[in-house]
Tab-separated table of C-alpha atoms and ligand atoms in Angstrom:
chain	number	residue	atom	x	y	z
A	11	MET	CA	70.090	-45.909	82.612
A	12	THR	CA	73.843	-45.651	82.554
A	13	THR	CA	75.630	-44.201	85.539
A	14	PRO	CA	78.272	-41.570	84.854
A	15	VAL	CA	81.595	-43.346	85.219
A	16	SER	CA	83.492	-40.261	86.297
A	17	GLN	CA	81.736	-40.004	89.631
A	18	GLY	CA	84.035	-40.031	92.595
A	19	SER	CA	87.720	-39.695	91.974
A	20	VAL	CA	89.565	-36.525	91.102
A	21	SER	CA	92.973	-37.101	89.589
A	22	GLN	CA	95.861	-35.237	91.084
A	23	GLY	CA	96.082	-31.709	89.721
A	24	SER	CA	92.646	-31.687	88.100
A	25	VAL	CA	90.980	-28.301	88.303
A	26	SER	CA	87.528	-26.812	87.941
A	27	LEU	CA	86.931	-24.415	85.082
A	28	THR	CA	84.180	-21.860	84.608
A	29	GLY	CA	83.305	-19.613	81.695
A	30	LYS	CA	81.043	-16.775	82.823
A	31	ASP	CA	78.811	-14.756	80.507
A	32	LEU	CA	81.201	-15.129	77.572
A	33	HIS	CA	80.606	-12.955	74.540
A	34	LEU	CA	82.562	-12.922	71.298
A	35	SER	CA	81.796	-11.430	67.907
A	36	PHE	CA	83.662	-11.749	64.635
A	37	GLY	CA	82.643	-8.516	62.940
A	38	ALA	CA	78.851	-8.502	62.937
A	39	ASN	CA	78.697	-12.242	63.653
A	40	LYS	CA	77.847	-12.749	67.332
A	41	VAL	CA	79.339	-16.173	67.845
A	42	LEU	CA	79.093	-16.363	71.646
A	43	ARG	CA	76.179	-14.553	73.230
A	44	GLY	CA	76.547	-14.839	76.983
A	45	VAL	CA	77.708	-18.444	77.419
A	46	ASN	CA	78.055	-19.930	80.900
A	47	VAL	CA	79.891	-23.211	81.210
A	48	ASN	CA	81.284	-25.088	84.166
A	49	VAL	CA	83.202	-28.244	84.816
A	50	ASP	CA	83.945	-29.299	88.366
A	51	ALA	CA	87.329	-30.801	89.223
A	52	GLY	CA	87.464	-34.402	88.068
A	53	LYS	CA	84.203	-34.171	86.123
A	54	THR	CA	83.236	-34.200	82.468
A	55	THR	CA	81.112	-31.568	80.746
A	56	THR	CA	80.010	-32.387	77.224
A	57	VAL	CA	79.001	-29.732	74.706
A	58	ILE	CA	76.565	-30.706	71.981
A	59	GLY	CA	74.857	-28.655	69.321
A	60	PRO	CA	74.571	-28.081	65.597
A	61	SER	CA	77.486	-27.135	63.392
A	62	GLY	CA	78.235	-23.414	63.612
A	63	SER	CA	76.664	-23.007	67.053
A	64	GLY	CA	79.960	-21.797	68.570
A	65	LYS	CA	81.289	-24.940	70.289
A	66	SER	CA	84.847	-24.715	68.958
A	67	THR	CA	84.911	-20.975	69.539
A	68	LEU	CA	83.866	-21.566	73.142
A	69	LEU	CA	86.847	-23.890	73.690
A	70	ARG	CA	89.137	-21.341	72.039
A	71	VAL	CA	87.879	-18.606	74.340
A	72	LEU	CA	88.322	-20.841	77.377
A	73	ASN	CA	91.960	-21.476	76.472
A	74	ARG	CA	92.371	-17.885	75.216
A	75	LEU	CA	93.197	-18.564	71.615
A	76	HIS	CA	90.509	-15.873	71.366
A	77	GLU	CA	90.042	-13.160	73.966
A	78	PRO	CA	86.353	-12.740	74.865
A	79	ASP	CA	84.699	-9.351	74.252
A	80	GLN	CA	83.040	-9.758	77.623
A	81	GLY	CA	82.928	-12.321	80.410
A	82	ASP	CA	85.431	-14.198	82.533
A	83	VAL	CA	87.297	-17.489	82.602
A	84	LEU	CA	88.063	-18.950	86.023
A	85	ILE	CA	90.190	-21.902	87.041
A	86	ASP	CA	89.515	-23.140	90.550
A	87	GLY	CA	87.517	-19.957	91.078
A	88	ARG	CA	90.265	-17.536	90.072
A	89	SER	CA	90.119	-15.427	86.904
A	90	VAL	CA	92.813	-16.393	84.412
A	91	LEU	CA	92.081	-13.663	81.875
A	92	LYS	CA	95.082	-11.648	83.013
A	93	ASP	CA	97.438	-14.622	83.123
A	94	ASN	CA	99.986	-15.291	80.404
A	95	PRO	CA	97.978	-17.091	77.686
A	96	ASP	CA	100.860	-19.401	76.757
A	97	LYS	CA	101.196	-20.527	80.357
A	98	LEU	CA	97.434	-20.988	80.574
A	99	ARG	CA	97.424	-23.185	77.490
A	100	GLN	CA	100.093	-25.400	79.012
A	101	ARG	CA	97.622	-26.236	81.758
A	102	ILE	CA	94.956	-27.294	79.259
A	103	GLY	CA	95.425	-30.385	77.100
A	104	MET	CA	93.793	-30.036	73.680
A	105	VAL	CA	92.743	-32.804	71.326
A	106	PHE	CA	91.298	-31.814	67.947
A	107	GLN	CA	89.567	-33.558	65.099
A	108	HIS	CA	92.777	-33.395	63.059
A	109	PHE	CA	95.583	-34.700	65.176
A	110	ASN	CA	98.453	-32.871	63.397
A	111	LEU	CA	101.259	-35.213	64.384
A	112	PHE	CA	104.650	-34.498	62.844
A	113	PRO	CA	104.851	-37.087	60.046
A	114	HIS	CA	108.633	-37.321	59.934
A	115	LYS	CA	109.065	-37.813	63.671
A	116	THR	CA	108.481	-41.086	65.463
A	117	VAL	CA	105.420	-41.554	67.623
A	118	ALA	CA	107.555	-41.313	70.782
A	119	ASP	CA	109.268	-38.140	69.536
A	120	ASN	CA	105.873	-36.584	68.812
A	121	VAL	CA	104.881	-37.194	72.426
A	122	ALA	CA	108.287	-36.209	73.881
A	123	LEU	CA	108.597	-32.918	72.007
A	124	GLY	CA	106.320	-30.788	74.233
A	125	PRO	CA	107.770	-31.936	77.562
A	126	GLN	CA	111.288	-31.381	76.208
A	127	LYS	CA	110.694	-27.956	74.656
A	128	LEU	CA	108.067	-26.519	77.000
A	129	LEU	CA	108.638	-28.297	80.319
A	130	GLY	CA	112.422	-28.366	79.956
A	131	LEU	CA	112.841	-32.115	80.407
A	132	SER	CA	116.049	-33.737	79.208
A	133	LYS	CA	115.842	-35.847	76.051
A	134	ASP	CA	116.011	-39.047	78.087
A	135	ALA	CA	113.448	-37.953	80.648
A	136	ALA	CA	111.093	-36.782	77.883
A	137	ARG	CA	111.427	-40.111	76.099
A	138	ALA	CA	110.748	-42.019	79.319
A	139	LEU	CA	107.659	-39.906	79.900
A	140	ALA	CA	106.550	-40.431	76.281
A	141	LEU	CA	106.874	-44.200	76.637
A	142	GLU	CA	104.903	-44.091	79.870
A	143	GLN	CA	102.099	-42.089	78.213
A	144	LEU	CA	102.079	-44.353	75.176
A	145	GLU	CA	101.622	-47.281	77.511
A	146	THR	CA	98.538	-45.666	79.036
A	147	VAL	CA	96.978	-45.311	75.575
A	148	GLY	CA	97.968	-48.862	74.639
A	149	LEU	CA	100.537	-47.947	72.000
A	150	SER	CA	103.929	-48.802	73.494
A	151	ALA	CA	104.580	-51.114	70.574
A	152	LYS	CA	104.311	-48.212	68.129
A	153	ALA	CA	106.786	-45.908	69.889
A	154	ASP	CA	109.328	-45.987	67.078
A	155	SER	CA	106.872	-46.056	64.172
A	156	ARG	CA	105.992	-43.030	62.048
A	157	PRO	CA	102.452	-41.699	62.501
A	158	GLY	CA	101.655	-42.512	58.853
A	159	ASN	CA	101.983	-46.201	59.635
A	160	LEU	CA	99.264	-46.032	62.285
A	161	SER	CA	95.491	-46.085	61.849
A	162	GLY	CA	93.567	-42.866	62.380
A	163	GLY	CA	92.356	-44.163	65.728
A	164	GLN	CA	95.887	-44.978	66.824
A	165	GLN	CA	97.083	-41.547	65.676
A	166	GLN	CA	94.374	-39.907	67.731
A	167	ARG	CA	95.439	-41.957	70.752
A	168	VAL	CA	98.995	-40.683	70.183
A	169	ALA	CA	97.581	-37.140	70.120
A	170	ILE	CA	95.895	-37.852	73.454
A	171	ALA	CA	99.183	-39.227	74.853
A	172	ARG	CA	100.929	-36.092	73.564
A	173	ALA	CA	98.447	-33.893	75.417
A	174	LEU	CA	98.682	-35.981	78.610
A	175	ALA	CA	102.497	-35.862	78.564
A	176	MET	CA	102.211	-32.139	79.326
A	177	LYS	CA	100.524	-33.046	82.630
A	178	PRO	CA	97.406	-30.959	81.955
A	179	GLU	CA	95.025	-29.954	84.713
A	180	ILE	CA	92.052	-30.238	82.370
A	181	MET	CA	91.520	-31.732	78.912
A	182	PHE	CA	89.530	-30.262	76.009
A	183	PHE	CA	88.370	-32.513	73.183
A	184	ASP	CA	86.941	-30.909	70.033
A	185	GLU	CA	85.199	-33.537	67.925
A	186	ALA	CA	88.115	-35.866	68.526
A	187	THR	CA	86.422	-38.760	66.725
A	188	SER	CA	84.723	-36.898	63.862
A	189	ALA	CA	87.457	-37.558	61.323
A	190	LEU	CA	87.803	-41.263	62.133
A	191	ASP	CA	86.466	-44.239	60.238
A	192	PRO	CA	83.451	-45.579	62.128
A	193	GLU	CA	85.207	-48.747	63.283
A	194	LEU	CA	87.965	-46.695	64.915
A	195	VAL	CA	85.701	-44.376	66.895
A	196	LYS	CA	84.964	-46.821	69.699
A	197	GLY	CA	88.583	-47.258	70.812
A	198	VAL	CA	89.139	-43.523	71.098
A	199	LEU	CA	85.861	-42.985	72.978
A	200	ALA	CA	86.796	-45.814	75.342
A	201	LEU	CA	90.114	-44.130	76.041
A	202	MET	CA	88.338	-40.838	76.724
A	203	ALA	CA	85.903	-42.599	79.056
A	204	ASP	CA	88.853	-44.202	80.901
A	205	LEU	CA	90.450	-40.807	81.275
A	206	ALA	CA	87.219	-39.375	82.685
A	207	GLN	CA	87.131	-42.241	85.145
A	208	THR	CA	90.631	-41.461	86.395
A	209	GLY	CA	89.258	-38.096	87.542
A	210	MET	CA	90.636	-35.871	84.810
A	211	SER	CA	88.532	-32.734	84.331
A	212	MET	CA	87.304	-32.703	80.736
A	213	ILE	CA	85.270	-30.549	78.374
A	214	VAL	CA	84.225	-32.627	75.399
A	215	VAL	CA	82.623	-31.298	72.222
A	216	THR	CA	81.128	-34.281	70.472
A	217	HIS	CA	78.432	-35.612	68.175
A	218	GLU	CA	78.651	-38.992	69.933
A	219	MET	CA	75.441	-38.947	71.923
A	220	GLY	CA	76.147	-42.341	73.498
A	221	PHE	CA	79.335	-40.944	74.969
A	222	ALA	CA	77.601	-37.735	76.057
A	223	ARG	CA	74.937	-39.726	77.846
A	224	SER	CA	77.113	-42.332	79.531
A	225	VAL	CA	80.283	-40.431	80.420
A	226	SER	CA	79.233	-36.824	81.079
A	227	ASP	CA	78.353	-35.396	84.437
A	228	THR	CA	76.868	-32.347	82.715
A	229	VAL	CA	75.666	-31.822	79.164
A	230	LEU	CA	75.354	-28.414	77.593
A	231	PHE	CA	73.329	-27.867	74.432
A	232	MET	CA	74.377	-24.846	72.377
A	233	ASP	CA	72.649	-23.183	69.472
A	234	HIS	CA	73.462	-19.843	67.812
A	235	GLY	CA	76.054	-18.930	70.421
A	236	GLN	CA	73.855	-19.547	73.429
A	237	VAL	CA	73.386	-22.334	75.922
A	238	ILE	CA	69.830	-23.475	75.351
A	239	GLU	CA	69.752	-26.246	77.956
A	240	THR	CA	72.178	-27.694	80.456
A	241	GLY	CA	71.971	-30.370	83.103
A	242	PRO	CA	72.705	-34.000	83.834
A	243	PRO	CA	72.627	-36.211	80.730
A	244	ALA	CA	69.522	-38.148	81.747
A	245	ALA	CA	67.499	-34.929	82.039
A	246	LEU	CA	68.600	-33.535	78.697
A	247	PHE	CA	68.301	-36.719	76.704
A	248	ASP	CA	65.135	-38.123	78.283
A	249	SER	CA	63.190	-34.950	78.899
A	250	PRO	CA	64.457	-32.091	76.742
A	251	GLU	CA	62.540	-28.958	77.630
A	252	THR	CA	63.008	-26.848	74.536
A	253	GLU	CA	61.784	-27.513	71.040
A	254	ARG	CA	65.268	-26.733	69.716
A	255	LEU	CA	66.867	-29.518	71.730
A	256	GLN	CA	64.030	-31.922	70.919
A	257	GLN	CA	64.541	-31.191	67.247
A	258	PHE	CA	68.339	-31.543	67.487
A	259	LEU	CA	68.053	-34.876	69.283
A	260	SER	CA	65.527	-36.175	66.770
A	261	GLN	CA	68.111	-35.498	64.062
A	262	VAL	CA	71.125	-37.054	65.771
A	263	LEU	CA	69.740	-39.971	67.776
B	21	LIG	P1	80.953	-25.147	65.910
B	21	LIG	O1	82.259	-25.597	66.466
B	21	LIG	O2	79.824	-25.268	66.843
B	21	LIG	O3	80.658	-25.817	64.594
B	21	LIG	P2	82.348	-22.649	65.519
B	21	LIG	O4	82.690	-22.184	66.866
B	21	LIG	O5	83.420	-23.274	64.705
B	21	LIG	O6	81.061	-23.593	65.589
B	21	LIG	O7	81.801	-21.417	64.667
B	21	LIG	C1	80.750	-20.587	65.099
B	21	LIG	C2	80.654	-19.395	64.180
B	21	LIG	O8	81.802	-18.597	64.302
B	21	LIG	C3	80.523	-19.725	62.710
B	21	LIG	O9	79.594	-18.822	62.149
B	21	LIG	C4	81.906	-19.482	62.182
B	21	LIG	O10	81.866	-19.132	60.837
B	21	LIG	C5	82.383	-18.344	63.045
B	21	LIG	N1	83.836	-18.330	63.253
B	21	LIG	C6	84.546	-19.245	63.923
B	21	LIG	N2	85.842	-18.913	63.972
B	21	LIG	C7	85.953	-17.745	63.305
B	21	LIG	C8	87.055	-16.865	63.006
B	21	LIG	N3	88.302	-17.146	63.412
B	21	LIG	N4	86.794	-15.754	62.289
B	21	LIG	C9	85.545	-15.455	61.873
B	21	LIG	N5	84.468	-16.233	62.128
B	21	LIG	C10	84.678	-17.357	62.827
B	22	LIG	MG1	83.592	-27.049	65.842
């Protein structure tokens, strides 16, 4: 049995986040049907489930790229549904499957751009911060390269550095390793595990069951817009209660 590595520390500024009874439909398609999700400050909640179950939509409702039809989103216990959505999104670092780095900018400029434009840092201060973040993801040596000259795994680590440079209070990962060649997945997962260990609050959508089991404090299994089971990883993986989760695990493990 692996012990969750994120036990204990809470990094400075990490927050708790709760989604309460979230509903969202696109036309007749009920994509979220009363989803409850929680991540405590400094902890990691992993969301697993089949394709189309509403995982990405859940993240987009939590950061208000979509407004829920019903339900609430709370940070440190306070509803943020009335807050300015742009400001809210600055507090949440997002890492997607497709990293979308600017190809014609250097790696350092990609990381420095947000802090300069959105946090108002000077060019020099933003570059210093970018170099610092690149160091934490092990890519200082690539600061002045173009993203196209990096491997997919390195580009994803730059995307993580870019998100961290904005000093987020919580990080969302949406299938961050799904587009990577298999040999590059490990390095990115290791970086995510390190981040969890520093006490960053994280919500991670992933198909990497090894990561879900070893790094998460809480796992949430979604199907058809509902949370079917949730709990500590050992409980879900070793003794799934529902047939749907048993079936899902038999397909992915
Ligand atoms: P997952 O990330 O679990 O694969 P998604 O959240 O991407 O699932 O999608 C869940 C459902 O919501 C799917 O049926 C998808 O077609 C639908 N959906 C997602 N985004 C939109 C959108 N912007 N407009 C209409 N339907 C959408
Ligand atoms: Mg998705």
